[in-house]
Coordinates of C-alpha atoms in Angstrom, one line a residue:
M4 CA -0.3 7.7 43.7
G5 CA 1.7 7.1 40.5
H6 CA 1.5 9.0 37.3
F7 CA 2.2 8.6 33.6
L8 CA 4.8 10.7 31.8
P9 CA 2.7 13.4 30.0
I10 CA 1.7 12.9 26.5
T11 CA -0.6 15.9 26.2
L12 CA -0.2 19.6 26.8
E13 CA -3.0 19.4 29.4
E14 CA -1.0 16.9 31.4
V15 CA 2.0 19.1 31.3
K16 CA 0.0 22.0 32.6
R17 CA -1.4 19.9 35.4
L18 CA 2.1 19.1 36.5
G19 CA 2.8 22.8 36.7
W20 CA 5.6 22.8 34.2
E21 CA 6.2 26.0 32.3
A22 CA 8.3 24.1 29.7
V23 CA 9.6 20.6 29.0
D24 CA 13.3 19.5 29.2
I25 CA 13.2 16.6 26.9
V26 CA 10.6 15.3 24.5
L27 CA 10.7 11.6 23.5
V28 CA 9.2 10.9 20.0
T29 CA 8.3 7.3 19.4
G30 CA 6.6 5.3 16.7
D31 CA 4.9 3.1 19.3
A32 CA 1.9 3.9 21.6
Y33 CA 3.2 4.9 25.0
I34 CA 3.1 1.9 27.3
D35 CA 4.6 2.7 30.8
H36 CA 6.3 -0.6 31.3
P37 CA 9.9 -1.7 31.6
S38 CA 9.6 -3.7 28.4
F39 CA 9.3 -0.7 26.2
G40 CA 12.3 1.6 25.4
A41 CA 10.5 5.0 25.5
A42 CA 9.2 4.3 29.0
V43 CA 12.6 3.1 30.2
I44 CA 14.5 6.2 28.9
G45 CA 11.7 8.5 30.0
R46 CA 11.6 7.2 33.6
T47 CA 15.5 7.2 33.7
L48 CA 15.6 10.9 32.8
E49 CA 12.7 11.7 35.1
A50 CA 14.5 10.0 38.0
A51 CA 17.4 12.2 37.4
G52 CA 15.2 15.3 37.8
Y53 CA 14.4 16.2 34.2
R54 CA 10.9 17.1 32.9
V55 CA 10.1 14.5 30.2
A56 CA 7.2 14.4 27.9
V57 CA 6.4 11.6 25.4
L58 CA 5.1 12.2 21.9
P59 CA 3.8 8.8 20.8
Q60 CA 2.9 8.1 17.1
P61 CA 2.6 11.8 16.1
N62 CA 0.7 12.5 12.8
W63 CA 3.3 13.2 10.1
R64 CA 0.8 13.7 7.4
D65 CA -1.1 16.8 8.4
D66 CA -0.1 20.3 9.4
L67 CA 2.4 18.7 12.0
R68 CA 0.6 20.2 15.0
D69 CA 1.5 17.1 17.1
F70 CA 5.2 18.0 16.7
R71 CA 4.5 21.5 17.9
K72 CA 2.3 20.8 20.9
F73 CA 5.0 20.9 23.6
G74 CA 7.0 23.6 21.9
A75 CA 10.8 23.4 21.8
P76 CA 12.3 21.4 24.7
R77 CA 15.0 23.0 26.8
L78 CA 17.6 20.3 26.1
F79 CA 16.8 17.9 23.2
F80 CA 14.4 15.7 21.3
G81 CA 14.9 12.0 21.6
V82 CA 13.6 10.0 18.5
T83 CA 12.9 6.3 18.1
S84 CA 10.9 4.3 15.6
G85 CA 9.7 2.2 18.5
A86 CA 10.5 -1.4 19.7
M87 CA 10.9 -2.5 16.1
D88 CA 12.6 -1.3 12.9
S89 CA 9.6 0.4 11.2
M90 CA 10.2 -1.5 7.9
V91 CA 10.2 -4.8 9.8
N92 CA 7.0 -3.7 11.5
H93 CA 5.3 -2.7 8.2
Y94 CA 6.4 -5.4 5.7
T95 CA 6.5 -9.2 5.5
A96 CA 9.5 -11.2 4.2
A97 CA 7.7 -11.0 0.8
R98 CA 7.8 -7.2 1.0
R99 CA 3.9 -7.2 1.4
L100 CA 2.3 -4.6 3.6
R101 CA 1.2 -5.9 7.0
H102 CA -2.4 -5.0 8.0
D103 CA -1.7 -4.8 11.7
D104 CA 0.7 -3.2 14.2
A105 CA 1.2 -4.9 17.5
Y106 CA 2.4 -1.7 19.1
T107 CA -0.8 0.3 18.4
P108 CA -4.1 0.2 20.1
G109 CA -6.4 -2.2 18.6
G110 CA -3.5 -3.6 16.6
Q111 CA -4.4 -1.0 13.9
A112 CA -1.8 -0.3 11.2
G113 CA -1.0 3.1 9.8
F114 CA 0.0 5.1 12.8
R115 CA 3.7 5.4 12.0
P116 CA 5.5 6.1 8.7
D117 CA 8.0 3.9 6.9
R118 CA 11.5 4.7 8.2
A119 CA 10.0 6.5 11.2
T120 CA 13.3 7.7 12.6
Y121 CA 14.2 9.3 9.4
V122 CA 10.7 11.0 9.1
Y123 CA 10.4 12.2 12.6
S124 CA 13.9 13.7 12.8
R125 CA 13.5 15.6 9.5
I126 CA 10.2 17.1 10.6
L127 CA 11.7 18.1 14.0
K128 CA 14.7 19.8 12.4
Q129 CA 12.5 21.6 9.9
I130 CA 10.4 23.0 12.8
Y131 CA 13.1 23.4 15.4
P132 CA 16.4 23.8 13.5
D133 CA 18.3 24.9 16.7
V134 CA 17.1 22.1 19.0
P135 CA 19.4 19.0 19.2
V136 CA 17.9 15.8 17.9
V137 CA 19.2 12.5 19.3
I138 CA 18.1 9.3 17.5
A139 CA 18.1 6.0 19.3
G140 CA 16.2 2.6 19.4
I141 CA 16.6 -0.5 17.2
E142 CA 16.1 1.4 13.9
A143 CA 18.9 3.9 14.5
S144 CA 21.1 1.4 16.4
M145 CA 21.2 -1.2 13.7
R146 CA 21.7 1.4 11.0
R147 CA 24.5 3.4 12.5
L148 CA 27.0 2.4 9.8
A149 CA 26.5 1.5 6.0
H150 CA 24.0 -1.3 5.8
Y151 CA 21.9 -3.3 3.4
D152 CA 18.3 -2.4 3.2
Y153 CA 16.1 -5.3 2.0
W154 CA 13.0 -3.1 1.3
D155 CA 14.9 -0.9 -1.2
D156 CA 17.3 -3.7 -2.1
K157 CA 20.4 -1.7 -1.9
L158 CA 23.2 -0.5 0.3
F159 CA 22.2 2.4 2.5
P160 CA 24.6 4.9 4.1
S161 CA 24.6 5.4 7.9
I162 CA 21.3 6.7 9.1
L163 CA 23.3 9.8 10.2
M164 CA 23.9 10.7 6.6
D165 CA 20.3 10.5 5.6
T166 CA 18.8 12.3 8.5
P167 CA 19.6 15.8 10.0
A168 CA 19.9 14.1 13.5
D169 CA 22.8 15.6 15.6
L170 CA 23.7 12.4 17.6
L171 CA 23.0 8.7 17.5
L172 CA 22.7 6.6 20.7
Y173 CA 23.0 2.9 20.1
G174 CA 22.2 -0.1 22.2
M175 CA 20.6 0.1 25.6
G176 CA 21.0 3.7 26.5
E177 CA 20.1 4.6 30.1
R178 CA 23.7 5.5 31.1
S179 CA 24.5 7.5 27.9
V180 CA 21.2 9.4 27.7
L181 CA 21.8 10.7 31.2
K182 CA 25.3 11.8 30.2
I183 CA 23.9 13.6 27.1
A184 CA 21.3 15.3 29.2
R185 CA 23.9 16.5 31.7
Q186 CA 26.2 17.9 29.0
L187 CA 23.4 19.9 27.5
D188 CA 22.0 20.9 30.9
E189 CA 25.5 22.4 31.8
G190 CA 25.2 24.7 28.7
N191 CA 27.4 22.8 26.4
G192 CA 26.6 22.3 22.7
I193 CA 25.7 18.9 21.2
D194 CA 29.3 18.6 20.0
A195 CA 30.4 18.2 23.6
C196 CA 28.7 14.8 23.5
H197 CA 31.1 13.4 20.8
G198 CA 33.4 12.1 23.4
L199 CA 30.7 10.0 25.2
P200 CA 30.6 6.2 25.0
Q201 CA 27.9 4.5 23.0
V202 CA 27.2 7.4 20.6
A203 CA 27.8 7.9 16.9
Y204 CA 28.1 11.3 15.1
R205 CA 29.1 13.0 11.8
V206 CA 32.3 15.0 11.4
N207 CA 34.1 16.7 8.5
D208 CA 37.5 15.4 9.4
I209 CA 39.1 12.9 11.8
K210 CA 42.4 14.6 12.6
A211 CA 41.4 15.0 16.2
L212 CA 40.6 11.3 16.7
D213 CA 43.2 9.0 18.2
G214 CA 43.3 5.2 18.1
F215 CA 40.5 4.2 15.8
T216 CA 39.7 1.5 13.2
E217 CA 38.7 2.8 9.8
L218 CA 36.3 0.8 7.7
H219 CA 36.1 0.8 3.9
P220 CA 34.3 3.9 2.8
F221 CA 30.6 3.8 1.9
E222 CA 31.2 4.4 -1.8
E223 CA 33.7 1.6 -2.0
C224 CA 31.2 -0.8 -0.4
Q225 CA 28.6 0.3 -3.0
K226 CA 31.1 -0.9 -5.7
S227 CA 32.5 -4.0 -3.9
K228 CA 30.4 -6.4 -1.9
R229 CA 33.7 -8.0 -0.7
A230 CA 34.6 -4.7 0.9
E231 CA 31.1 -4.6 2.6
A232 CA 31.7 -8.2 3.9
E233 CA 35.1 -7.2 5.2
N234 CA 33.6 -4.3 7.0
Y235 CA 31.0 -6.4 8.7
H236 CA 33.5 -8.9 10.0
I237 CA 35.4 -6.0 11.7
I238 CA 32.1 -4.5 13.1
E239 CA 30.9 -7.8 14.5
Q240 CA 34.3 -8.6 16.1
E241 CA 34.4 -5.2 17.8
S242 CA 30.8 -5.5 18.9
N243 CA 31.5 -8.8 20.6
K244 CA 34.3 -7.3 22.8
I245 CA 33.8 -5.4 26.1
V246 CA 36.8 -3.3 25.3
C247 CA 36.6 -2.4 21.7
A248 CA 37.8 0.2 19.1
T249 CA 36.3 3.4 17.8
L250 CA 35.0 2.8 14.3
V251 CA 35.1 5.3 11.5
Q252 CA 33.5 5.1 8.1
R253 CA 33.9 7.8 5.4
H254 CA 30.8 8.8 3.5
G255 CA 31.8 11.2 0.7
D256 CA 33.7 14.0 2.3
R257 CA 32.3 13.4 5.8
Y258 CA 32.9 10.7 8.4
V259 CA 30.7 8.7 10.7
V260 CA 32.3 7.9 14.1
V261 CA 31.0 5.2 16.3
N262 CA 32.4 5.4 19.8
P263 CA 32.9 2.2 21.9
P264 CA 29.9 1.2 24.1
E265 CA 29.5 1.6 27.8
P266 CA 30.7 -1.4 29.9
P267 CA 28.0 -4.0 30.7
M268 CA 25.5 -2.8 33.2
T269 CA 25.9 -4.0 36.7
T270 CA 23.2 -5.9 38.6
E271 CA 22.6 -2.9 40.7
E272 CA 22.1 -0.7 37.6
V273 CA 19.7 -3.2 35.9
D274 CA 17.7 -3.4 39.1
A275 CA 17.5 0.4 39.3
S276 CA 16.1 0.5 35.8
F277 CA 13.5 -2.2 36.4
D278 CA 12.6 -0.7 39.8
L279 CA 11.6 2.7 38.4
P280 CA 8.0 3.7 39.1
Y281 CA 6.3 2.4 36.0
M282 CA 2.5 2.4 35.9
R283 CA 2.8 -1.0 34.0
Q284 CA 0.0 0.0 31.7
P285 CA -0.7 1.8 28.4
H286 CA -1.6 5.4 28.8
P287 CA -5.3 5.7 29.7
K288 CA -5.8 7.8 26.5
Y289 CA -6.0 4.6 24.6
K290 CA -8.7 2.9 26.5
K291 CA -11.4 3.4 23.9
R292 CA -9.2 2.3 21.1
G293 CA -8.8 -1.3 22.2
P294 CA -6.0 -3.4 23.6
I295 CA -2.4 -3.1 22.5
P296 CA -1.3 -6.6 21.3
A297 CA 2.5 -6.2 22.3
F298 CA 1.4 -5.2 25.9
E299 CA -1.1 -8.0 26.2
M300 CA 1.7 -10.4 25.2
I301 CA 4.1 -9.4 28.0
R302 CA 1.6 -8.1 30.5
W303 CA 1.9 -11.1 32.9
S304 CA 5.5 -11.8 32.3
V305 CA 8.7 -10.8 34.1
N306 CA 12.1 -10.1 32.4
T307 CA 15.2 -11.5 34.3
H308 CA 18.0 -10.2 32.2
R309 CA 19.3 -8.4 29.1
G310 CA 21.8 -9.6 26.4
C311 CA 22.5 -12.9 24.7
F312 CA 25.7 -14.6 24.0
G313 CA 24.1 -17.2 21.6
G314 CA 25.4 -15.4 18.5
C315 CA 22.7 -16.5 16.0
S316 CA 23.5 -15.1 12.6
F317 CA 20.0 -13.7 12.0
C318 CA 19.5 -12.1 15.4
T319 CA 19.9 -8.5 16.4
I320 CA 19.9 -9.0 20.1
S321 CA 23.6 -9.2 20.7
A322 CA 24.3 -6.3 18.4
H323 CA 21.8 -4.1 20.2
Q324 CA 21.6 -5.4 23.8
G325 CA 25.2 -6.8 23.9
K326 CA 26.7 -10.2 24.2
Q327 CA 27.3 -9.9 27.9
I328 CA 24.4 -10.9 30.2
A329 CA 23.2 -8.1 32.5
S330 CA 21.1 -9.9 35.1
R331 CA 18.7 -8.6 37.7
S332 CA 19.1 -9.6 41.3
E333 CA 16.7 -12.3 42.6
E334 CA 15.3 -9.6 44.9
S335 CA 14.4 -7.3 42.0
V336 CA 12.7 -10.1 40.1
L337 CA 10.7 -11.1 43.1
R338 CA 9.7 -7.5 43.7
E339 CA 8.3 -7.3 40.1
V340 CA 6.5 -10.6 40.6
E341 CA 4.8 -9.0 43.7
A342 CA 3.8 -5.9 41.6
V343 CA 2.4 -8.1 38.8
T344 CA 0.4 -10.3 41.1
N345 CA -1.0 -7.3 42.9
D346 CA -2.7 -6.1 39.7
P347 CA -6.5 -6.4 40.2
E348 CA -6.7 -8.1 36.8
F349 CA -4.1 -10.7 37.5
H350 CA -5.7 -14.2 37.5
G351 CA -2.8 -16.3 38.7
V352 CA -0.9 -17.1 35.5
L353 CA 2.6 -15.7 34.9
T354 CA 3.2 -16.3 31.2
D355 CA 7.0 -16.0 31.3
L356 CA 10.1 -15.7 33.4
G357 CA 13.0 -15.2 31.2
G358 CA 14.8 -12.9 28.8
P359 CA 16.2 -12.9 25.2
S360 CA 17.0 -16.6 26.0
A361 CA 15.2 -18.0 29.0
N362 CA 18.2 -19.8 30.6
M363 CA 21.0 -17.3 30.6
W364 CA 20.1 -15.5 33.8
R365 CA 23.3 -14.9 35.9
M366 CA 25.5 -16.6 33.3
K367 CA 28.9 -14.8 32.9
G368 CA 32.6 -15.3 32.5
K369 CA 34.2 -17.0 35.5
N370 CA 37.2 -14.8 35.0
P371 CA 35.9 -11.4 33.8
D372 CA 39.3 -10.3 32.6
L373 CA 39.3 -13.0 30.0
C374 CA 36.0 -11.6 28.5
R375 CA 37.3 -8.0 28.2
H376 CA 38.9 -8.5 24.8
C377 CA 37.2 -11.7 23.7
A378 CA 35.9 -11.5 20.1
R379 CA 34.0 -14.8 20.0
Y380 CA 30.6 -14.3 18.5
S381 CA 29.2 -16.8 21.0
C382 CA 30.0 -18.3 24.3
S383 CA 28.2 -21.6 23.5
M384 CA 29.0 -22.0 19.8
P385 CA 30.7 -23.9 18.2
T386 CA 31.6 -25.2 21.6
M387 CA 31.0 -24.1 25.1
C388 CA 33.6 -21.6 26.3
K389 CA 35.6 -23.0 29.2
N390 CA 35.4 -19.6 31.0
L391 CA 31.5 -19.6 30.9
D392 CA 29.7 -20.1 34.2
S393 CA 26.6 -21.9 32.7
D394 CA 25.2 -23.1 36.0
H395 CA 21.4 -23.6 35.7
R396 CA 20.8 -24.1 39.4
P397 CA 20.2 -20.5 40.3
M398 CA 17.5 -20.3 37.6
M399 CA 15.9 -23.4 38.9
A400 CA 15.8 -22.0 42.4
L401 CA 14.3 -18.7 41.1
L402 CA 11.6 -20.6 39.3
E403 CA 10.7 -22.5 42.5
K404 CA 10.5 -19.2 44.5
V405 CA 8.3 -17.5 41.9
A406 CA 6.0 -20.5 41.5
S407 CA 5.6 -20.7 45.3
H408 CA 4.1 -17.2 45.5
P409 CA 0.7 -17.5 47.0
K410 CA -1.0 -15.6 44.1
V411 CA 0.8 -17.6 41.4
K412 CA -1.2 -20.6 40.2
H413 CA 0.9 -21.3 37.1
L414 CA 4.4 -20.1 36.1
Y415 CA 5.3 -20.7 32.5
V416 CA 8.6 -20.2 30.6
G417 CA 7.6 -18.6 27.4
S418 CA 11.0 -17.3 26.3
G419 CA 13.2 -19.4 24.0
I420 CA 15.4 -22.0 25.7
R421 CA 19.0 -22.5 24.5
C422 CA 19.4 -26.3 24.6
D423 CA 23.1 -26.0 23.5
L424 CA 23.8 -24.9 27.1
F425 CA 22.6 -28.2 28.6
T426 CA 25.0 -30.5 30.3
E427 CA 24.5 -32.9 33.3
Q428 CA 27.3 -31.1 35.2
N429 CA 25.8 -27.6 34.9
G430 CA 22.2 -28.7 35.8
G431 CA 21.0 -27.9 32.3
W432 CA 19.1 -31.1 31.7
A433 CA 17.6 -30.9 35.2
Y434 CA 16.5 -27.4 34.4
F435 CA 14.8 -28.8 31.2
R436 CA 13.1 -31.5 33.2
Q437 CA 11.8 -28.9 35.7
V438 CA 10.5 -26.6 32.9
V439 CA 8.8 -29.5 31.1
L440 CA 7.0 -30.8 34.3
H441 CA 6.2 -27.6 35.9
H442 CA 6.5 -24.6 33.7
T443 CA 4.9 -25.7 30.4
S444 CA 1.4 -25.1 29.4
G445 CA 1.4 -28.2 27.3
R446 CA 3.4 -27.0 24.3
L447 CA 7.1 -26.2 24.8
K448 CA 8.7 -24.2 21.9
V449 CA 12.4 -24.6 20.9
A450 CA 14.2 -23.3 17.9
P451 CA 16.4 -25.8 16.0
E452 CA 15.8 -23.5 12.9
H453 CA 16.8 -26.1 10.4
T454 CA 17.7 -29.8 9.9
S455 CA 20.8 -29.3 7.6
D456 CA 24.0 -29.1 9.6
R457 CA 25.6 -27.1 6.8
V458 CA 22.9 -24.4 7.0
L459 CA 22.9 -24.5 10.8
E460 CA 26.6 -23.8 10.8
L461 CA 25.9 -20.6 8.8
M462 CA 23.1 -19.8 11.2
R463 CA 25.5 -20.4 14.0
K464 CA 23.2 -22.9 15.6
P465 CA 24.0 -26.3 17.0
P466 CA 23.7 -29.5 14.8
F467 CA 20.2 -30.9 14.4
A468 CA 21.2 -33.9 16.5
L469 CA 20.8 -31.7 19.5
F470 CA 17.1 -31.2 18.7
K471 CA 16.7 -35.0 18.3
E472 CA 18.2 -35.5 21.7
T473 CA 16.1 -32.8 23.3
K474 CA 13.0 -34.4 21.8
H475 CA 14.0 -37.8 23.0
R476 CA 14.5 -36.5 26.5
F477 CA 11.2 -34.5 26.3
D478 CA 9.2 -37.6 25.3
D479 CA 10.8 -39.6 28.0
I480 CA 9.9 -37.1 30.7
C481 CA 6.4 -36.9 29.4
K482 CA 6.0 -40.6 29.2
Q483 CA 7.2 -41.1 32.8
A484 CA 4.9 -38.4 34.1
G485 CA 1.9 -39.5 32.0
L486 CA 1.8 -36.1 30.1
R487 CA 0.6 -35.6 26.5
Y488 CA 2.7 -32.5 25.9
Q489 CA 4.2 -31.4 22.6
L490 CA 7.6 -30.1 21.7
I491 CA 7.1 -27.4 19.0
P492 CA 10.1 -26.6 16.8
Y493 CA 10.7 -23.2 15.0
F494 CA 12.3 -23.4 11.5
I495 CA 13.5 -20.8 9.0
S496 CA 13.4 -21.1 5.2
S497 CA 15.5 -19.2 2.6
H498 CA 18.3 -18.5 5.0
P499 CA 21.6 -17.8 3.1
G500 CA 23.2 -21.2 2.3
C501 CA 19.9 -22.9 2.3
R502 CA 18.9 -24.7 -1.0
L503 CA 15.7 -26.4 -2.1
A504 CA 17.3 -29.7 -1.4
D505 CA 17.9 -28.6 2.2
M506 CA 14.3 -27.7 2.5
A507 CA 13.1 -31.0 0.9
D508 CA 15.3 -32.9 3.4
L509 CA 13.8 -30.9 6.2
A510 CA 10.2 -31.8 5.0
V511 CA 11.2 -35.5 4.9
Q512 CA 12.7 -35.4 8.3
M513 CA 9.6 -33.7 9.7
K514 CA 7.3 -36.3 8.1
Q515 CA 9.5 -39.1 9.6
M516 CA 9.2 -37.4 13.0
G517 CA 5.4 -36.9 12.8
Y518 CA 5.5 -33.1 12.6
R519 CA 3.1 -30.8 10.8
L520 CA 4.9 -27.5 11.2
E521 CA 3.2 -24.3 12.5
Q522 CA 6.0 -22.2 13.9
I523 CA 7.9 -21.2 10.7
Q524 CA 9.1 -18.1 9.0
D525 CA 10.8 -17.0 5.8
F526 CA 14.1 -15.3 6.4
T527 CA 13.8 -11.5 6.4
P528 CA 17.1 -9.6 6.1
T529 CA 17.3 -6.9 8.8
P530 CA 20.1 -4.4 9.1
M531 CA 23.4 -5.3 10.8
T532 CA 23.1 -9.1 11.1
L533 CA 25.5 -11.6 9.7
S534 CA 22.7 -13.4 7.9
T535 CA 21.7 -10.1 6.1
E536 CA 25.3 -9.5 5.1
M537 CA 25.5 -13.0 3.6
Y538 CA 22.2 -12.4 1.8
Y539 CA 23.4 -9.1 0.3
T540 CA 27.0 -10.0 -0.5
G541 CA 26.7 -13.7 -1.2
I542 CA 29.8 -14.0 1.0
D543 CA 30.3 -15.4 4.5
P544 CA 32.2 -12.5 6.2
A545 CA 33.8 -14.9 8.8
T546 CA 35.5 -17.0 6.0
M547 CA 35.1 -14.8 2.9
K548 CA 33.7 -17.9 1.1
P549 CA 30.8 -17.7 -1.3
V550 CA 27.3 -18.5 0.0
S551 CA 24.3 -19.4 -2.2
V552 CA 21.3 -17.2 -1.7
A553 CA 17.6 -17.7 -2.6
R554 CA 16.7 -14.2 -3.8
T555 CA 13.7 -14.3 -6.2
P556 CA 10.2 -14.5 -4.9
D557 CA 9.7 -17.9 -6.7
E558 CA 12.8 -19.3 -5.1
K559 CA 11.7 -18.2 -1.6
A560 CA 8.2 -19.5 -2.2
D561 CA 9.4 -22.9 -3.3
Q562 CA 11.5 -23.1 -0.1
R563 CA 8.7 -21.9 2.2
R564 CA 6.2 -24.3 0.7
M565 CA 8.2 -27.2 1.8
F566 CA 7.0 -26.6 5.4
F567 CA 3.6 -27.5 4.2
Y568 CA 4.3 -30.8 2.4
Y569 CA 1.3 -32.3 4.2
K570 CA -1.2 -29.9 2.7
P571 CA -3.0 -31.2 -0.4
E572 CA -3.1 -27.8 -2.0
C573 CA 0.7 -27.6 -1.9
R574 CA 1.5 -31.0 -3.3
N575 CA 1.4 -30.2 -6.9
D576 CA 3.6 -27.1 -6.6
I577 CA 6.1 -29.0 -4.5
T578 CA 6.4 -31.9 -6.9
K579 CA 6.9 -29.4 -9.8
A580 CA 9.6 -27.5 -8.0
L581 CA 11.4 -30.7 -7.0
R582 CA 11.3 -32.1 -10.6
R583 CA 12.4 -28.6 -12.0
S584 CA 15.4 -28.7 -9.7
G585 CA 16.4 -32.4 -10.4
L586 CA 15.3 -33.5 -6.9
D587 CA 12.8 -36.1 -8.0
G588 CA 14.2 -38.5 -5.4
Y589 CA 12.4 -36.6 -2.6
I590 CA 9.0 -37.1 -4.1
P591 CA 8.4 -40.7 -3.1
K592 CA 9.9 -39.9 0.3
L593 CA 7.2 -37.3 0.8
Y594 CA 4.3 -38.9 -1.2
G595 CA 5.1 -42.4 -2.0
S596 CA 4.4 -43.6 -5.5
V597 CA 3.4 -40.8 -7.9
S598 CA 1.8 -41.1 -11.4
S599 CA 3.4 -39.9 -14.6
P600 CA 1.5 -37.6 -17.0
K601 CA 0.2 -40.7 -18.9
G602 CA -1.1 -42.2 -15.7
K603 CA 1.5 -44.9 -15.3
P604 CA 3.1 -45.4 -11.9
R605 CA 6.4 -43.5 -11.6
R606 CA 9.1 -43.6 -9.0
G607 CA 11.0 -40.3 -8.4

């Protein structure tokens, strides 16, 4: 009979523990499933013999009794904001407070603070000054060096300078967290962990360091956006390599040191992580509070791999999970399918078989040695790397095997598909045909992101012609099969480099193609992405050339409104914005003849 990691003192006592080795503090509800970081790290430590308790969504506004309930752990506190940066979780692109939280029972907001990693670590150090605090997860990972914070609209120092945390673990941390635990378990101090891969820490001097790359100091970046852009270019290049440099950034009279990451996980290591004895459910304590939306979304899905080499400017996946693909074995995937289908509540529909991008499973460099020092941001952009094994046939075979499981009535691919990987030679278009015919619920979502090739280049996305080709092939497949399916595109407004004219052109093209858009979003700058650096600095770090940016609420609203050209309530505001910007020529393309204020026909 399986068990959850304990989240109450009563559960700890039932296990017969006199003390806890490690307490994991998270801003999410505790869901014991391989899609949630606290569960993965907790189960990894448990498998190594450590006694691990989880403190999910502790109350930070009362007498702090939640933080005291397990007492001081023998080794350390591990702190994460959860599966999302807490500010992204709390606020929209317009900086408005969200009224729900997908990682909380009932979708209820208000169970984690703003900047949760900062708040939790300060409280823990206040109560337990002598217990090491290790921060990790997306919020800590993407703020490990100086970064632009959209919500305060200013450059922030490394999170290590704003919190009393002793150590930062970035990226996917199973290997490094075990090394941290072992160092402390052997009686060493937290400083003994400074030599470990994939960690960052503060020091007073760097005389003992050897072979590092020093970035512009934080204070210089505060004064010079060019210096910040130059820093980002170095950070991104080093992040893209397998073998990379130690990075150092001075903050006042102290330094933040970021060690190189662990090598990419092997298939055996990824399998071992996914094969841990997860209960695959939220903790039973939440039953009366309602379902957890994030869990419901992935409950009947299976993850095939980690990492993404797509290199999209606005995405954090490659910076956090890594550019290299770490794939599970087919056997491990099929074992999880078996576990999912044996759930008494499973009704025959697997909602997804994929990863950060659905069709990157088992893709890697043909010659691994060529990848070791490669600093390319993407293996597929601007052209396909000649060293990339992009064969789609293994994925096609896996889809067939999963779909043939006797308990699986329908298998859908819900993850995003990278169409820029498709060729006839690598089976990409055959894979696309298989997905359309057999693994689509009627609406297949793809992400061209924009129609302007100039904006797409800044987004590091392929030209819009690829979406047109994809749609043409999709329509042909559906016509031949007698299907009335839809291809649903995702688009982004207000991305750096995007002007109102680009959005007007997008609206015209969507009208011509017969689309009334649903899957859209306004660009939200999140820490440590290329797009965010362009937004903050007005510079493309890759070229150091200036980039136009829509910054004001009115500019962003005008761009976003273009998505809804077809709504009568938006027409007046759209025409006013176009005229105000000297873009009258788009008005008849969107609305035909329009009337002047005197009532006479007018052509834009």
